[in-house]
Tab-separated table of C-alpha atoms in Angstrom:
chain	number	residue	atom	x	y	z
L	1	UNK	CA	87.811	128.171	21.744
L	2	UNK	CA	84.556	129.967	21.217
L	3	UNK	CA	80.910	129.345	21.930
L	4	UNK	CA	77.862	131.163	20.629
L	5	UNK	CA	74.790	131.912	22.690
L	6	UNK	CA	71.112	132.250	21.917
L	7	UNK	CA	68.703	131.434	24.744
L	8	UNK	CA	69.933	128.488	26.796
L	9	UNK	CA	71.644	126.863	23.816
L	10	UNK	CA	74.911	127.966	25.415
L	11	UNK	CA	74.751	125.219	28.057
L	12	UNK	CA	76.164	122.350	25.974
L	13	UNK	CA	78.851	124.525	24.415
L	14	UNK	CA	79.920	125.836	27.796
L	15	UNK	CA	80.047	122.341	29.220
L	16	UNK	CA	82.567	121.481	26.532
L	17	UNK	CA	84.577	124.619	27.274
L	18	UNK	CA	84.703	123.885	30.987
L	19	UNK	CA	85.553	120.216	30.578
L	20	UNK	CA	88.820	120.688	28.712
L	21	UNK	CA	90.840	121.193	31.886
L	22	UNK	CA	93.408	123.889	32.718
L	23	UNK	CA	94.260	126.119	29.807
L	24	UNK	CA	97.687	125.727	28.239
L	25	UNK	CA	100.029	128.671	27.848
L	26	UNK	CA	98.430	131.195	25.539
L	27	UNK	CA	99.848	132.564	22.329
L	28	UNK	CA	99.824	136.265	21.472
L	29	UNK	CA	96.209	136.045	20.242
L	30	UNK	CA	94.393	133.657	22.594
L	31	UNK	CA	90.873	134.041	21.188
L	32	UNK	CA	89.049	132.607	18.209
L	33	UNK	CA	87.063	134.792	15.827
L	34	UNK	CA	84.581	137.072	17.605
L	35	UNK	CA	81.032	137.617	16.430
L	36	UNK	CA	81.239	140.783	14.339
L	37	UNK	CA	77.817	141.483	12.819
L	38	UNK	CA	78.729	140.148	9.397
L	39	UNK	CA	76.349	137.151	9.493
L	40	UNK	CA	72.559	137.392	9.652
L	41	UNK	CA	72.285	134.446	12.041
L	42	UNK	CA	74.794	135.779	14.536
L	43	UNK	CA	73.862	134.987	18.171
L	44	UNK	CA	73.211	137.820	20.604
L	45	UNK	CA	76.218	136.930	22.761
L	46	UNK	CA	79.389	134.883	22.455
L	47	UNK	CA	81.462	133.386	25.255
L	48	UNK	CA	85.130	132.518	25.041
L	49	UNK	CA	87.092	130.961	27.868
L	50	UNK	CA	90.558	132.281	28.622
L	51	UNK	CA	91.134	129.735	31.373
L	52	UNK	CA	88.982	127.692	33.756
L	53	UNK	CA	88.152	130.772	35.851
L	54	UNK	CA	88.202	133.576	33.270
L	55	UNK	CA	85.475	134.168	30.682
L	56	UNK	CA	84.874	136.858	28.079
L	57	UNK	CA	81.356	137.654	26.850
L	58	UNK	CA	80.859	139.701	23.716
L	59	UNK	CA	77.565	141.412	22.931
L	60	UNK	CA	76.637	141.301	19.262
L	61	UNK	CA	76.933	144.494	17.246
L	62	UNK	CA	73.528	143.483	15.875
L	63	UNK	CA	71.990	144.161	19.293
L	64	UNK	CA	73.893	147.420	19.844
L	65	UNK	CA	76.560	149.116	17.718
L	66	UNK	CA	78.852	149.402	20.766
L	67	UNK	CA	79.311	145.588	20.777
L	68	UNK	CA	80.937	145.689	24.236
L	69	UNK	CA	82.957	143.002	25.992
L	70	UNK	CA	82.121	141.825	29.504
L	71	UNK	CA	84.445	139.876	31.782
L	72	UNK	CA	83.497	137.220	34.328
L	73	UNK	CA	86.223	136.182	36.778
L	74	UNK	CA	85.916	133.427	39.386
L	75	UNK	CA	87.746	132.986	42.660
L	76	UNK	CA	87.264	130.563	45.508
L	77	UNK	CA	84.896	132.858	47.429
L	78	UNK	CA	83.126	134.981	44.822
L	79	UNK	CA	82.887	135.928	41.183
L	80	UNK	CA	83.272	139.354	39.589
L	81	UNK	CA	81.373	140.515	36.506
L	82	UNK	CA	82.858	143.602	34.878
L	83	UNK	CA	80.099	145.493	32.999
L	84	UNK	CA	76.607	144.388	32.013
L	85	UNK	CA	76.393	145.493	28.400
L	86	UNK	CA	74.776	148.134	26.243
L	87	UNK	CA	71.171	146.958	26.270
L	88	UNK	CA	69.121	145.658	23.380
L	89	UNK	CA	69.082	142.157	24.894
L	90	UNK	CA	68.750	140.338	28.211
L	91	UNK	CA	72.354	139.742	29.217
L	92	UNK	CA	71.681	137.818	32.435
L	93	UNK	CA	70.958	134.389	30.859
L	94	UNK	CA	74.411	134.363	29.272
L	95	UNK	CA	76.057	135.254	32.582
L	96	UNK	CA	73.955	132.787	34.575
L	97	UNK	CA	74.755	130.007	32.098
L	98	UNK	CA	78.499	130.518	32.563
L	99	UNK	CA	78.107	130.580	36.335
L	100	UNK	CA	75.946	127.442	36.343
L	101	UNK	CA	78.471	125.507	34.289
L	102	UNK	CA	81.381	126.742	36.418
L	103	UNK	CA	79.553	125.617	39.543
L	104	UNK	CA	78.836	122.212	38.042
L	105	UNK	CA	82.469	121.795	37.015
L	106	UNK	CA	83.553	122.591	40.566
L	107	UNK	CA	80.904	120.547	42.339
L	108	UNK	CA	79.359	123.586	43.992
L	109	UNK	CA	75.828	124.856	44.389
L	110	UNK	CA	76.408	128.616	44.525
L	111	UNK	CA	78.911	131.457	44.520
L	112	UNK	CA	78.369	135.120	45.430
L	113	UNK	CA	78.465	137.504	42.470
L	114	UNK	CA	79.739	141.073	42.421
L	115	UNK	CA	78.572	143.148	39.451
L	116	UNK	CA	80.927	146.073	38.860
L	117	UNK	CA	81.711	148.375	35.955
L	118	UNK	CA	84.706	149.654	34.069
L	119	UNK	CA	82.903	153.017	34.229
L	120	UNK	CA	79.458	154.577	34.270
L	121	UNK	CA	78.736	155.227	30.582
L	122	UNK	CA	75.442	153.679	29.541
L	123	UNK	CA	76.857	151.051	27.201
L	124	UNK	CA	78.464	149.386	30.221
L	125	UNK	CA	75.614	149.186	32.706
L	126	UNK	CA	72.366	148.836	30.775
L	127	UNK	CA	72.016	145.261	32.006
L	128	UNK	CA	72.291	146.156	35.703
L	129	UNK	CA	68.557	145.912	36.296
L	130	UNK	CA	68.593	142.197	35.512
L	131	UNK	CA	70.952	141.596	38.441
L	132	UNK	CA	69.165	143.727	41.033
L	133	UNK	CA	67.438	141.257	43.313
L	134	UNK	CA	69.412	138.290	42.012
L	135	UNK	CA	70.235	136.044	45.005
L	136	UNK	CA	73.655	136.510	46.593
L	137	UNK	CA	74.495	139.367	44.227
L	138	UNK	CA	75.828	142.876	44.823
L	139	UNK	CA	75.649	145.570	42.153
L	140	UNK	CA	78.308	148.240	42.695
L	141	UNK	CA	77.254	151.881	42.250
L	142	UNK	CA	78.341	154.066	39.362
L	143	UNK	CA	79.736	157.165	41.064
L	144	UNK	CA	83.440	157.490	41.990
L	145	UNK	CA	82.612	157.633	45.715
L	146	UNK	CA	80.539	154.437	45.462
L	147	UNK	CA	83.253	152.615	43.547
L	148	UNK	CA	85.948	153.793	45.981
L	149	UNK	CA	83.872	152.776	49.001
L	150	UNK	CA	83.055	149.313	47.718
L	151	UNK	CA	86.589	148.387	46.665
L	152	UNK	CA	88.307	150.181	49.543
L	153	UNK	CA	90.153	152.866	47.591
L	154	UNK	CA	91.183	155.144	50.450
L	155	UNK	CA	92.245	158.134	48.347
L	156	UNK	CA	90.613	158.346	44.921
L	157	UNK	CA	92.164	158.244	42.369
L	158	UNK	CA	95.729	157.979	43.685
L	159	UNK	CA	95.443	154.719	45.609
L	160	UNK	CA	95.221	151.225	44.167
L	161	UNK	CA	93.011	148.770	46.046
L	162	UNK	CA	93.127	144.990	46.340
L	163	UNK	CA	89.936	143.013	45.840
L	164	UNK	CA	90.321	139.316	46.618
L	165	UNK	CA	87.944	136.843	44.987
L	166	UNK	CA	89.445	134.094	47.134
L	167	UNK	CA	92.893	132.982	46.010
L	168	UNK	CA	92.708	135.598	43.277
L	169	UNK	CA	93.653	139.064	44.526
L	170	UNK	CA	92.811	141.654	41.872
L	171	UNK	CA	94.200	145.192	41.739
L	172	UNK	CA	91.610	147.931	41.262
L	173	UNK	CA	93.252	150.896	39.520
L	174	UNK	CA	91.334	154.203	39.383
L	175	UNK	CA	91.801	155.697	35.905
L	176	UNK	CA	89.454	158.690	35.522
L	177	UNK	CA	89.612	160.871	32.440
L	178	UNK	CA	87.476	159.099	29.896
L	179	UNK	CA	84.875	159.090	32.678
L	180	UNK	CA	85.104	160.063	36.344
L	181	UNK	CA	84.516	156.584	37.828
L	182	UNK	CA	86.664	154.647	35.354
L	183	UNK	CA	88.753	151.789	36.722
L	184	UNK	CA	91.044	149.134	35.337
L	185	UNK	CA	91.291	145.679	36.901
L	186	UNK	CA	94.582	143.766	36.973
L	187	UNK	CA	94.657	140.021	37.558
L	188	UNK	CA	98.065	138.654	38.640
L	189	UNK	CA	96.856	135.091	38.053
L	190	UNK	CA	96.547	135.560	34.294
L	191	UNK	CA	98.586	138.787	34.062
L	192	UNK	CA	95.660	140.306	32.171
L	193	UNK	CA	94.738	143.960	32.543
L	194	UNK	CA	91.051	144.656	31.937
L	195	UNK	CA	91.330	148.172	30.592
L	196	UNK	CA	87.777	149.319	29.901
L	197	UNK	CA	87.408	152.340	27.635
L	198	UNK	CA	90.727	153.956	28.499
L	199	UNK	CA	92.844	151.698	26.293
L	200	UNK	CA	91.476	149.305	23.674
L	201	UNK	CA	91.739	148.870	19.896
L	202	UNK	CA	89.550	151.828	19.010
L	203	UNK	CA	88.838	155.500	19.581
L	204	UNK	CA	89.849	156.593	23.079
L	205	UNK	CA	87.404	159.416	23.735
L	206	UNK	CA	88.606	162.024	26.220
L	207	UNK	CA	86.603	165.179	27.062
L	208	UNK	CA	89.021	168.064	26.665
L	209	UNK	CA	88.162	169.441	30.104
L	210	UNK	CA	89.167	166.059	31.602
L	211	UNK	CA	92.402	165.716	29.677
L	212	UNK	CA	94.637	166.460	32.697
L	213	UNK	CA	92.886	163.648	34.596
L	214	UNK	CA	93.415	161.304	31.652
L	215	UNK	CA	97.126	162.173	31.513
L	216	UNK	CA	97.455	161.568	35.254
L	217	UNK	CA	95.735	158.191	34.840
L	218	UNK	CA	98.096	157.286	31.996
L	219	UNK	CA	101.027	158.102	34.285
L	220	UNK	CA	99.542	156.062	37.115
L	221	UNK	CA	98.981	153.141	34.768
L	222	UNK	CA	102.522	153.322	33.373
L	223	UNK	CA	103.928	153.332	36.899
L	224	UNK	CA	101.845	150.281	37.805
L	225	UNK	CA	103.016	148.439	34.682
L	226	UNK	CA	106.659	148.878	35.654
L	227	UNK	CA	106.172	146.696	38.739
L	228	UNK	CA	103.512	144.247	37.557
L	229	UNK	CA	103.965	141.786	34.669
L	230	UNK	CA	101.256	142.275	32.047
L	231	UNK	CA	100.620	139.743	29.308
L	232	UNK	CA	97.896	141.667	27.481
L	233	UNK	CA	95.277	144.393	27.834
L	234	UNK	CA	91.652	143.443	27.249
L	235	UNK	CA	89.403	146.444	26.718
L	236	UNK	CA	85.685	147.004	26.366
L	237	UNK	CA	85.333	147.385	22.583
L	238	UNK	CA	86.957	146.789	19.202
L	239	UNK	CA	86.708	149.751	16.824
L	240	UNK	CA	89.850	149.188	14.737
L	241	UNK	CA	90.134	147.007	11.666
L	242	UNK	CA	93.100	144.722	11.122
L	243	UNK	CA	94.574	147.391	8.833
L	244	UNK	CA	96.885	149.538	11.014
L	245	UNK	CA	95.390	152.953	11.688
L	246	UNK	CA	92.009	152.230	10.075
L	247	UNK	CA	88.929	152.348	12.309
L	248	UNK	CA	85.292	151.594	11.559
L	249	UNK	CA	82.758	154.329	10.960
L	250	UNK	CA	81.076	155.529	14.146
L	251	UNK	CA	78.013	153.337	14.853
L	252	UNK	CA	79.066	150.841	12.180
L	253	UNK	CA	76.531	148.024	11.840
L	254	UNK	CA	79.178	145.342	11.313
L	255	UNK	CA	82.887	144.882	11.938
L	256	UNK	CA	84.447	142.800	9.169
L	257	UNK	CA	88.164	142.053	9.610
L	258	UNK	CA	88.469	143.285	13.184
L	259	UNK	CA	91.664	143.993	15.055
L	260	UNK	CA	92.214	141.399	17.814
L	261	UNK	CA	90.638	142.239	21.171
L	262	UNK	CA	93.934	142.230	23.043
L	263	UNK	CA	96.556	144.967	23.001
L	264	UNK	CA	100.219	144.397	23.935
L	265	UNK	CA	101.675	145.869	27.147
L	266	UNK	CA	103.687	148.304	25.007
L	267	UNK	CA	100.432	150.159	24.320
L	268	UNK	CA	100.624	151.610	27.835
L	269	UNK	CA	103.891	153.469	27.220
L	270	UNK	CA	102.723	154.538	23.774
L	271	UNK	CA	99.526	155.982	25.212
L	272	UNK	CA	101.447	157.810	27.925
L	273	UNK	CA	103.834	159.331	25.391
L	274	UNK	CA	100.996	160.341	23.078
L	275	UNK	CA	98.942	162.166	25.692
L	276	UNK	CA	101.962	163.899	27.221
L	277	UNK	CA	102.887	165.115	23.774
L	278	UNK	CA	99.559	166.912	23.435
L	279	UNK	CA	98.795	167.805	27.055
L	280	UNK	CA	98.605	171.540	26.348
L	281	UNK	CA	96.758	171.120	23.051
L	282	UNK	CA	94.723	167.882	22.879
L	283	UNK	CA	94.264	166.635	19.337
L	284	UNK	CA	93.500	163.413	17.549
L	285	UNK	CA	96.461	161.013	17.350
L	286	UNK	CA	96.403	157.689	15.519
L	287	UNK	CA	98.768	155.117	17.017
L	288	UNK	CA	97.862	152.345	14.597
L	289	UNK	CA	96.065	150.083	17.064
L	290	UNK	CA	94.274	152.856	18.964
L	291	UNK	CA	93.326	156.485	18.378
L	292	UNK	CA	93.455	159.194	21.042
L	293	UNK	CA	90.259	161.087	20.329
L	294	UNK	CA	89.722	164.311	22.326
L	295	UNK	CA	86.155	165.625	22.162
L	296	UNK	CA	84.362	168.697	23.503
L	297	UNK	CA	82.942	168.426	27.029
L	298	UNK	CA	79.315	167.395	27.206
L	299	UNK	CA	76.956	170.289	27.813
L	300	UNK	CA	75.305	170.308	31.224
L	301	UNK	CA	71.534	169.659	31.164
C-alpha cells in the first residue's frame, strides 16, 4: 500500500495504513509503485508501510535528483530514523506525521527518536537540522568515531553492534568503502537489511583508494549473511531501470519504469565475487541489477 504526502495531507492516508492490522506475509516485491518524477503533480514525499512498525519514505526526484529512501523503524522503547534526505524540502513533517499516527494507533503520547545515517554523504543528512532541538530526539554524528561510540561498536569496522529499540534488536554492521562511516542495519524481525549506498539497484560508487575497505566490507557482509536470514535488501536509491543492466543518466530528472527498490539476498554474494575479481584493478562491472562503479578519489580541499 502506498500513501502520498504534501503538507499534512498525509494524516488521513497514514491512518488508513496503520489501521489495517499486522501485515501479511510479503511477496517478492512488497511495495506499490514509487513516486518517480514522471507526473507534474507528484508529492514531495511518499510513505509506504512494510508492517505496523516499519515505514519507508521516498523523497521525490522532483525535489532532488538523488530521490533517496529513508527508513523509520519503531520498537517498544524508541524509534530509529535512517537518513534525513537530500534537501530541497522540509522532511520533518513527513516523519512527524508517521510518528504521530503510530503513537495514536498504539495509544501512546510519545516515543524517543534516534536520527542516524547510512553514511555521511550530503544526500543522506541534509534534513538533520530540522531534528536538532526536536523534543526527545538524538541526532547521531557523521564521523566513524561518533557512529561507533553511539551504537557501541567496540572495534570499528570489524565488530557488529546490537541496538535494541525495545523488543527489536537491530544489528549495526560497519561497511566502510563507499564512505568511511557507512553502516548497514539488519532487522531480525522483518529479516530486512537496510543497505544504504553500498548495495542497491544503481551505481555503487567506490573511490579507488578505498577499494580495499569496500572489499573487506563485502566480505564482512557475506559472512554476516551466512548466519542471518535475509529476506531482502533495501537500499538508499534506485538508479536502475526495469531493463536488466540499464541505468538512468546521472542526475536524471525522472525515473520511468524503475527497478524495484528491493534486491534479493543473492546480491550479496554477487557483489562479493565482483569486487574480489577486480581487487587489483578496479573497473566498472554491470551485474544487471547493480553496477560496481569505481571512481577517482576526491581531491583534498
